[in-house]
């Protein structure tokens, strides 16, 4: 259930934000929070029903949102998403890029197709999208991007080597974007959300969810709404001198 809009003092009131992966989990919660704070939200995902439902809910609560169905692994569709956001709302202030896939498979059993699909969606897609967002923000001389990366991209993984490689690539891309775009007053950061209770995380840990949660340093999974609050901080004044950083939400036990 969305909060009623009460964005009088919000730092993102009136800002234009694209959220990818908006139909589920962290992206969905981010759309709800930023809309409740008075941002104009482009709700983007593969899942048409999911984004239409969310836009309806945001509008019913008095917020401003617009649905755009796209596949992040297609460069032309990423370009159309960015053009759509600028055409609809006149500018682009924030990108939260949460679209991604994570399917477990032991490293030695990984097929070429599984490897390529994960790299295509998670890494190639991030490049296609951030390149086009970067051009708009560089021209505006302002903007911020927050990319959902992962601890696995730092530490590696036995059963998610393809996912870990894609997230490691995203981390390097985050730093490269920050270096390239700092001169244009554009900041770019990665956020490793830690174990967060979403369909992706539950699907990646189908038999050992409770044990995984128990091993978390706080003894619980974060909720998507809590990760959305971290994004709100990064997109607001608190994050304005932070760029090229990969933020984790909590310490992990030894690998
Ligand atoms: N949940 C966690 O514990 C966790 C941990 C580390 C990193 N992450 C990262 O956070 C991000 C969000 O994850 P989540 O847990 O909210 O996942 P989720 O599965 O709940 O949501 C992901 C969304 O991405 C969309 N999507 C998938 N492929 C797409 C494509 N080709 N084009 C457009 N949209 C597409 C899906 O339709 C879905 O709505 C992902 O990048 C994930 O790797 C999540």
mmCIF file of C-alpha atoms and ligand atoms in Angstrom:
data_model
loop_
_atom_site.group_PDB
_atom_site.id
_atom_site.type_symbol
_atom_site.label_atom_id
_atom_site.label_comp_id
_atom_site.label_asym_id
_atom_site.label_seq_id
_atom_site.Cartn_x
_atom_site.Cartn_y
_atom_site.Cartn_z
ATOM 1 C CA UNK A 1 0.000 0.000 0.000
ATOM 2 C CA UNK A 2 1.547 3.308 -1.076
ATOM 3 C CA UNK A 3 1.898 6.252 1.269
ATOM 4 C CA UNK A 4 -0.188 9.282 0.342
ATOM 5 C CA UNK A 5 1.928 11.975 -1.292
ATOM 6 C CA UNK A 6 3.350 14.442 1.232
ATOM 7 C CA UNK A 7 6.475 15.769 -0.419
ATOM 8 C CA UNK A 8 6.609 19.329 0.850
ATOM 9 C CA UNK A 9 10.259 19.250 1.937
ATOM 10 C CA UNK A 10 11.544 16.308 -0.088
ATOM 11 C CA UNK A 11 14.916 16.687 -1.832
ATOM 12 C CA UNK A 12 13.621 14.805 -4.896
ATOM 13 C CA UNK A 13 10.330 16.659 -5.302
ATOM 14 C CA UNK A 14 9.858 17.468 -9.006
ATOM 15 C CA UNK A 15 12.926 15.464 -10.069
ATOM 16 C CA UNK A 16 12.626 13.131 -13.037
ATOM 17 C CA UNK A 17 13.755 9.585 -12.371
ATOM 18 C CA UNK A 18 13.942 6.439 -14.502
ATOM 19 C CA UNK A 19 13.681 3.237 -12.469
ATOM 20 C CA UNK A 20 14.388 -0.040 -14.297
ATOM 21 C CA UNK A 21 13.345 -3.381 -12.861
ATOM 22 C CA UNK A 22 10.336 -1.431 -11.648
ATOM 23 C CA UNK A 23 7.803 -4.263 -11.722
ATOM 24 C CA UNK A 24 9.309 -6.145 -8.785
ATOM 25 C CA UNK A 25 11.456 -6.051 -5.668
ATOM 26 C CA UNK A 26 13.887 -3.183 -5.165
ATOM 27 C CA UNK A 27 12.890 -1.286 -8.318
ATOM 28 C CA UNK A 28 9.205 -1.454 -7.387
ATOM 29 C CA UNK A 29 9.845 -0.148 -3.864
ATOM 30 C CA UNK A 30 12.052 2.623 -5.274
ATOM 31 C CA UNK A 31 9.268 3.809 -7.588
ATOM 32 C CA UNK A 32 6.815 3.916 -4.693
ATOM 33 C CA UNK A 33 9.168 5.830 -2.398
ATOM 34 C CA UNK A 34 10.339 8.396 -4.974
ATOM 35 C CA UNK A 35 6.756 8.961 -6.177
ATOM 36 C CA UNK A 36 5.629 9.449 -2.571
ATOM 37 C CA UNK A 37 8.424 12.029 -2.252
ATOM 38 C CA UNK A 38 7.062 13.957 -5.241
ATOM 39 C CA UNK A 39 9.425 12.758 -7.983
ATOM 40 C CA UNK A 40 8.186 12.132 -11.545
ATOM 41 C CA UNK A 41 8.865 8.461 -12.123
ATOM 42 C CA UNK A 42 9.375 6.596 -15.403
ATOM 43 C CA UNK A 43 8.486 3.029 -14.402
ATOM 44 C CA UNK A 44 10.447 0.733 -16.762
ATOM 45 C CA UNK A 45 10.510 -3.064 -16.991
ATOM 46 C CA UNK A 46 9.981 -6.051 -19.302
ATOM 47 C CA UNK A 47 6.795 -6.870 -17.393
ATOM 48 C CA UNK A 48 4.003 -4.742 -18.910
ATOM 49 C CA UNK A 49 1.292 -5.794 -16.438
ATOM 50 C CA UNK A 50 3.571 -5.093 -13.484
ATOM 51 C CA UNK A 51 4.429 -1.555 -14.582
ATOM 52 C CA UNK A 52 0.854 -0.672 -15.575
ATOM 53 C CA UNK A 53 -0.405 -1.808 -12.166
ATOM 54 C CA UNK A 54 2.255 0.178 -10.335
ATOM 55 C CA UNK A 55 1.625 3.354 -12.331
ATOM 56 C CA UNK A 56 -2.091 3.018 -11.553
ATOM 57 C CA UNK A 57 -1.347 2.688 -7.830
ATOM 58 C CA UNK A 58 1.004 5.701 -7.859
ATOM 59 C CA UNK A 59 -1.530 7.855 -9.686
ATOM 60 C CA UNK A 60 -4.304 6.819 -7.278
ATOM 61 C CA UNK A 61 -2.098 8.038 -4.423
ATOM 62 C CA UNK A 62 -1.635 11.419 -6.112
ATOM 63 C CA UNK A 63 1.815 10.775 -7.577
ATOM 64 C CA UNK A 64 3.214 11.218 -11.090
ATOM 65 C CA UNK A 65 4.383 8.171 -13.022
ATOM 66 C CA UNK A 66 4.571 6.864 -16.559
ATOM 67 C CA UNK A 67 5.045 3.244 -17.685
ATOM 68 C CA UNK A 68 7.578 2.194 -20.332
ATOM 69 C CA UNK A 69 7.953 -1.446 -21.330
ATOM 70 C CA UNK A 70 11.452 -2.340 -22.527
ATOM 71 C CA UNK A 71 14.148 -5.011 -22.623
ATOM 72 C CA UNK A 72 17.410 -3.700 -21.183
ATOM 73 C CA UNK A 73 19.430 -6.191 -23.268
ATOM 74 C CA UNK A 74 18.348 -4.377 -26.454
ATOM 75 C CA UNK A 75 20.345 -1.204 -27.161
ATOM 76 C CA UNK A 76 17.637 0.385 -29.338
ATOM 77 C CA UNK A 77 15.020 -0.123 -26.612
ATOM 78 C CA UNK A 78 17.299 1.475 -24.009
ATOM 79 C CA UNK A 79 17.698 4.470 -26.286
ATOM 80 C CA UNK A 80 13.920 4.719 -26.715
ATOM 81 C CA UNK A 81 13.412 4.595 -22.934
ATOM 82 C CA UNK A 82 15.756 7.537 -22.386
ATOM 83 C CA UNK A 83 14.174 9.531 -25.225
ATOM 84 C CA UNK A 84 10.723 8.762 -23.802
ATOM 85 C CA UNK A 85 11.665 10.039 -20.331
ATOM 86 C CA UNK A 86 13.031 13.321 -21.715
ATOM 87 C CA UNK A 87 10.090 13.794 -24.082
ATOM 88 C CA UNK A 88 7.539 13.096 -21.328
ATOM 89 C CA UNK A 89 9.051 15.069 -18.454
ATOM 90 C CA UNK A 90 11.524 17.450 -20.130
ATOM 91 C CA UNK A 91 14.732 16.322 -18.399
ATOM 92 C CA UNK A 92 16.349 13.419 -16.536
ATOM 93 C CA UNK A 93 17.765 13.796 -13.018
ATOM 94 C CA UNK A 94 18.145 10.275 -11.631
ATOM 95 C CA UNK A 95 18.596 6.746 -12.942
ATOM 96 C CA UNK A 96 18.069 3.809 -10.587
ATOM 97 C CA UNK A 97 19.005 0.720 -12.594
ATOM 98 C CA UNK A 98 17.603 -2.370 -10.857
ATOM 99 C CA UNK A 99 16.675 -4.599 -13.817
ATOM 100 C CA UNK A 100 18.665 -7.796 -13.635
ATOM 101 C CA UNK A 101 18.588 -11.583 -13.616
ATOM 102 C CA UNK A 102 20.207 -14.162 -11.337
ATOM 103 C CA UNK A 103 19.806 -17.887 -12.004
ATOM 104 C CA UNK A 104 21.944 -20.340 -10.045
ATOM 105 C CA UNK A 105 24.105 -22.900 -11.874
ATOM 106 C CA UNK A 106 27.351 -24.524 -10.663
ATOM 107 C CA UNK A 107 30.299 -23.055 -12.560
ATOM 108 C CA UNK A 108 31.367 -26.299 -14.250
ATOM 109 C CA UNK A 109 27.794 -26.930 -15.479
ATOM 110 C CA UNK A 110 27.219 -23.459 -16.939
ATOM 111 C CA UNK A 111 26.208 -23.500 -20.599
ATOM 112 C CA UNK A 112 27.411 -20.909 -23.124
ATOM 113 C CA UNK A 113 23.810 -19.690 -23.432
ATOM 114 C CA UNK A 114 23.357 -19.183 -19.673
ATOM 115 C CA UNK A 115 26.631 -17.286 -19.497
ATOM 116 C CA UNK A 116 25.824 -15.078 -22.487
ATOM 117 C CA UNK A 117 22.239 -14.333 -21.413
ATOM 118 C CA UNK A 118 23.287 -13.164 -17.943
ATOM 119 C CA UNK A 119 26.125 -11.029 -19.303
ATOM 120 C CA UNK A 120 23.821 -9.623 -21.995
ATOM 121 C CA UNK A 121 21.084 -8.531 -19.574
ATOM 122 C CA UNK A 122 23.159 -7.480 -16.577
ATOM 123 C CA UNK A 123 26.315 -6.037 -18.137
ATOM 124 C CA UNK A 124 25.663 -5.212 -21.810
ATOM 125 C CA UNK A 125 22.250 -3.801 -20.837
ATOM 126 C CA UNK A 126 23.812 -1.590 -18.170
ATOM 127 C CA UNK A 127 26.258 -0.220 -20.734
ATOM 128 C CA UNK A 128 23.563 0.467 -23.345
ATOM 129 C CA UNK A 129 21.380 2.283 -20.826
ATOM 130 C CA UNK A 130 23.999 4.268 -18.929
ATOM 131 C CA UNK A 131 25.689 5.442 -22.130
ATOM 132 C CA UNK A 132 22.449 7.050 -23.308
ATOM 133 C CA UNK A 133 21.506 8.376 -19.866
ATOM 134 C CA UNK A 134 25.057 9.731 -19.564
ATOM 135 C CA UNK A 135 24.711 11.727 -22.794
ATOM 136 C CA UNK A 136 21.543 13.437 -21.519
ATOM 137 C CA UNK A 137 22.975 14.155 -18.074
ATOM 138 C CA UNK A 138 26.288 15.424 -19.512
ATOM 139 C CA UNK A 139 24.360 17.882 -21.706
ATOM 140 C CA UNK A 140 22.295 19.027 -18.707
ATOM 141 C CA UNK A 141 25.452 19.206 -16.586
ATOM 142 C CA UNK A 142 23.669 17.439 -13.737
ATOM 143 C CA UNK A 143 22.361 14.049 -12.754
ATOM 144 C CA UNK A 144 23.026 10.947 -10.718
ATOM 145 C CA UNK A 145 22.963 7.226 -11.490
ATOM 146 C CA UNK A 146 22.657 4.417 -8.966
ATOM 147 C CA UNK A 147 23.320 0.930 -10.318
ATOM 148 C CA UNK A 148 22.306 -2.191 -8.395
ATOM 149 C CA UNK A 149 25.509 -4.207 -8.238
ATOM 150 C CA UNK A 150 26.227 -7.108 -5.850
ATOM 151 C CA UNK A 151 28.628 -8.439 -3.228
ATOM 152 C CA UNK A 152 29.057 -11.416 -5.543
ATOM 153 C CA UNK A 153 30.693 -9.069 -8.060
ATOM 154 C CA UNK A 154 33.367 -8.365 -5.441
ATOM 155 C CA UNK A 155 33.815 -11.774 -3.816
ATOM 156 C CA UNK A 156 32.969 -14.191 -6.664
ATOM 157 C CA UNK A 157 30.699 -17.190 -6.416
ATOM 158 C CA UNK A 158 30.693 -20.924 -7.148
ATOM 159 C CA UNK A 159 27.067 -21.311 -8.167
ATOM 160 C CA UNK A 160 26.653 -17.832 -9.672
ATOM 161 C CA UNK A 161 29.916 -17.285 -11.583
ATOM 162 C CA UNK A 162 28.047 -15.799 -14.556
ATOM 163 C CA UNK A 163 26.096 -13.437 -12.280
ATOM 164 C CA UNK A 164 29.236 -12.551 -10.297
ATOM 165 C CA UNK A 165 31.131 -11.781 -13.530
ATOM 166 C CA UNK A 166 28.284 -9.579 -14.764
ATOM 167 C CA UNK A 167 28.159 -7.665 -11.473
ATOM 168 C CA UNK A 168 31.956 -7.354 -11.358
ATOM 169 C CA UNK A 169 31.763 -5.837 -14.826
ATOM 170 C CA UNK A 170 29.049 -3.457 -13.639
ATOM 171 C CA UNK A 171 31.289 -2.362 -10.767
ATOM 172 C CA UNK A 172 34.133 -1.523 -13.185
ATOM 173 C CA UNK A 173 31.648 0.269 -15.461
ATOM 174 C CA UNK A 174 30.309 2.277 -12.499
ATOM 175 C CA UNK A 175 33.817 3.542 -11.756
ATOM 176 C CA UNK A 176 34.517 4.289 -15.429
ATOM 177 C CA UNK A 177 31.251 6.227 -15.770
ATOM 178 C CA UNK A 178 32.070 8.216 -12.631
ATOM 179 C CA UNK A 179 35.486 9.111 -14.060
ATOM 180 C CA UNK A 180 34.061 10.070 -17.461
ATOM 181 C CA UNK A 181 31.070 12.054 -16.195
ATOM 182 C CA UNK A 182 32.432 13.861 -13.125
ATOM 183 C CA UNK A 183 33.475 16.813 -15.309
ATOM 184 C CA UNK A 184 29.788 17.223 -16.228
ATOM 185 C CA UNK A 185 28.592 17.281 -12.595
ATOM 186 C CA UNK A 186 27.155 13.774 -12.946
ATOM 187 C CA UNK A 187 27.654 11.224 -10.148
ATOM 188 C CA UNK A 188 27.538 7.447 -10.569
ATOM 189 C CA UNK A 189 27.522 4.901 -7.754
ATOM 190 C CA UNK A 190 26.884 1.197 -7.275
ATOM 191 C CA UNK A 191 24.830 -0.204 -4.426
ATOM 192 C CA UNK A 192 25.299 -3.782 -3.206
ATOM 193 C CA UNK A 193 22.009 -4.266 -1.387
ATOM 194 C CA UNK A 194 22.982 -7.416 0.507
ATOM 195 C CA UNK A 195 20.362 -10.112 0.957
ATOM 196 C CA UNK A 196 17.052 -8.390 0.232
ATOM 197 C CA UNK A 197 13.698 -10.148 0.340
ATOM 198 C CA UNK A 198 12.613 -10.155 -3.327
ATOM 199 C CA UNK A 199 11.533 -12.777 -5.883
ATOM 200 C CA UNK A 200 15.086 -12.710 -7.321
ATOM 201 C CA UNK A 201 16.762 -13.459 -3.986
ATOM 202 C CA UNK A 202 14.219 -16.098 -2.956
ATOM 203 C CA UNK A 203 14.525 -17.740 -6.398
ATOM 204 C CA UNK A 204 18.317 -17.775 -6.098
ATOM 205 C CA UNK A 205 18.129 -19.451 -2.671
ATOM 206 C CA UNK A 206 15.114 -21.774 -3.024
ATOM 207 C CA UNK A 207 16.093 -24.388 -0.433
ATOM 208 C CA UNK A 208 18.273 -22.438 2.008
ATOM 209 C CA UNK A 209 16.548 -19.058 2.445
ATOM 210 C CA UNK A 210 16.154 -19.299 6.239
ATOM 211 C CA UNK A 211 19.769 -20.412 6.727
ATOM 212 C CA UNK A 212 21.036 -17.594 4.494
ATOM 213 C CA UNK A 213 19.007 -15.017 6.389
ATOM 214 C CA UNK A 214 20.217 -16.401 9.724
ATOM 215 C CA UNK A 215 23.843 -16.037 8.562
ATOM 216 C CA UNK A 216 23.378 -12.321 7.816
ATOM 217 C CA UNK A 217 25.205 -10.129 10.332
ATOM 218 C CA UNK A 218 21.901 -8.529 11.346
ATOM 219 C CA UNK A 219 20.131 -11.900 11.292
ATOM 220 C CA UNK A 220 17.561 -10.697 8.776
ATOM 221 C CA UNK A 221 17.161 -9.890 5.117
ATOM 222 C CA UNK A 222 16.657 -6.255 4.241
ATOM 223 C CA UNK A 223 13.312 -5.300 2.763
ATOM 224 C CA UNK A 224 13.141 -3.599 -0.666
ATOM 225 C CA UNK A 225 11.625 -0.503 1.020
ATOM 226 C CA UNK A 226 14.730 -0.192 3.208
ATOM 227 C CA UNK A 227 17.070 -0.354 0.196
ATOM 228 C CA UNK A 228 14.910 2.275 -1.523
ATOM 229 C CA UNK A 229 15.644 4.598 1.437
ATOM 230 C CA UNK A 230 19.389 4.197 0.771
ATOM 231 C CA UNK A 231 18.751 5.178 -2.837
ATOM 232 C CA UNK A 232 16.812 8.241 -1.704
ATOM 233 C CA UNK A 233 19.788 9.270 0.425
ATOM 234 C CA UNK A 234 22.224 8.819 -2.493
ATOM 235 C CA UNK A 235 19.974 10.748 -4.889
ATOM 236 C CA UNK A 236 19.559 13.641 -2.439
ATOM 237 C CA UNK A 237 21.950 16.187 -0.888
ATOM 238 C CA UNK A 238 23.555 13.508 1.308
ATOM 239 C CA UNK A 239 24.984 11.813 -1.774
ATOM 240 C CA UNK A 240 26.069 14.781 -3.829
ATOM 241 C CA UNK A 241 29.828 14.394 -3.199
ATOM 242 C CA UNK A 242 29.760 10.610 -3.512
ATOM 243 C CA UNK A 243 30.810 9.214 -6.886
ATOM 244 C CA UNK A 244 32.528 6.113 -8.229
ATOM 245 C CA UNK A 245 31.751 4.283 -4.994
ATOM 246 C CA UNK A 246 30.362 0.806 -4.480
ATOM 247 C CA UNK A 247 28.333 0.945 -1.312
ATOM 248 C CA UNK A 248 27.495 -2.174 0.633
ATOM 249 C CA UNK A 249 24.663 -2.147 3.123
ATOM 250 C CA UNK A 250 26.313 -4.372 5.757
ATOM 251 C CA UNK A 251 29.449 -6.319 6.514
ATOM 252 C CA UNK A 252 29.601 -9.951 5.379
ATOM 253 C CA UNK A 253 31.018 -12.839 7.326
ATOM 254 C CA UNK A 254 34.345 -14.202 6.001
ATOM 255 C CA UNK A 255 34.116 -15.778 2.574
HETATM 256 N N1 LIG B 1 17.582 -9.059 -3.815
HETATM 257 C C1 LIG B 1 18.843 -9.213 -3.479
HETATM 258 O O1 LIG B 1 19.152 -9.823 -2.443
HETATM 259 C C2 LIG B 1 19.922 -8.624 -4.352
HETATM 260 C C3 LIG B 1 21.260 -8.776 -3.917
HETATM 261 C C4 LIG B 1 22.273 -8.239 -4.699
HETATM 262 C C5 LIG B 1 21.969 -7.555 -5.861
HETATM 263 N N2 LIG B 1 20.669 -7.444 -6.269
HETATM 264 C C6 LIG B 1 20.415 -6.738 -7.530
HETATM 265 O O2 LIG B 1 19.368 -5.795 -7.364
HETATM 266 C C7 LIG B 1 18.652 -5.648 -8.595
HETATM 267 C C8 LIG B 1 17.152 -5.784 -8.312
HETATM 268 O O3 LIG B 1 16.939 -7.101 -7.826
HETATM 269 P P1 LIG B 1 15.571 -7.586 -7.143
HETATM 270 O O4 LIG B 1 15.989 -8.508 -6.075
HETATM 271 O O5 LIG B 1 14.692 -6.446 -6.859
HETATM 272 O O6 LIG B 1 15.003 -8.500 -8.363
HETATM 273 P P2 LIG B 1 13.522 -8.796 -8.892
HETATM 274 O O7 LIG B 1 13.607 -10.074 -9.651
HETATM 275 O O8 LIG B 1 12.519 -8.681 -7.802
HETATM 276 O O9 LIG B 1 13.293 -7.593 -9.935
HETATM 277 C C9 LIG B 1 14.054 -7.523 -11.115
HETATM 278 C C10 LIG B 1 13.201 -6.883 -12.201
HETATM 279 O O10 LIG B 1 14.008 -6.794 -13.382
HETATM 280 C C11 LIG B 1 13.171 -7.037 -14.508
HETATM 281 N N3 LIG B 1 13.953 -7.503 -15.630
HETATM 282 C C12 LIG B 1 14.606 -8.689 -15.763
HETATM 283 N N4 LIG B 1 15.172 -8.766 -16.967
HETATM 284 C C13 LIG B 1 14.874 -7.615 -17.628
HETATM 285 C C14 LIG B 1 15.161 -7.116 -18.923
HETATM 286 N N5 LIG B 1 15.872 -7.848 -19.814
HETATM 287 N N6 LIG B 1 14.730 -5.886 -19.259
HETATM 288 C C15 LIG B 1 13.994 -5.136 -18.391
HETATM 289 N N7 LIG B 1 13.658 -5.573 -17.146
HETATM 290 C C16 LIG B 1 14.096 -6.795 -16.782
HETATM 291 C C17 LIG B 1 12.198 -8.123 -14.009
HETATM 292 O O11 LIG B 1 11.023 -8.175 -14.817
HETATM 293 C C18 LIG B 1 11.943 -7.685 -12.571
HETATM 294 O O12 LIG B 1 10.788 -6.870 -12.494
HETATM 295 C C19 LIG B 1 19.213 -6.708 -9.564
HETATM 296 O O13 LIG B 1 20.148 -6.107 -10.425
HETATM 297 C C20 LIG B 1 19.922 -7.670 -8.635
HETATM 298 O O14 LIG B 1 20.998 -8.333 -9.269
HETATM 299 C C21 LIG B 1 19.640 -7.964 -5.546
#
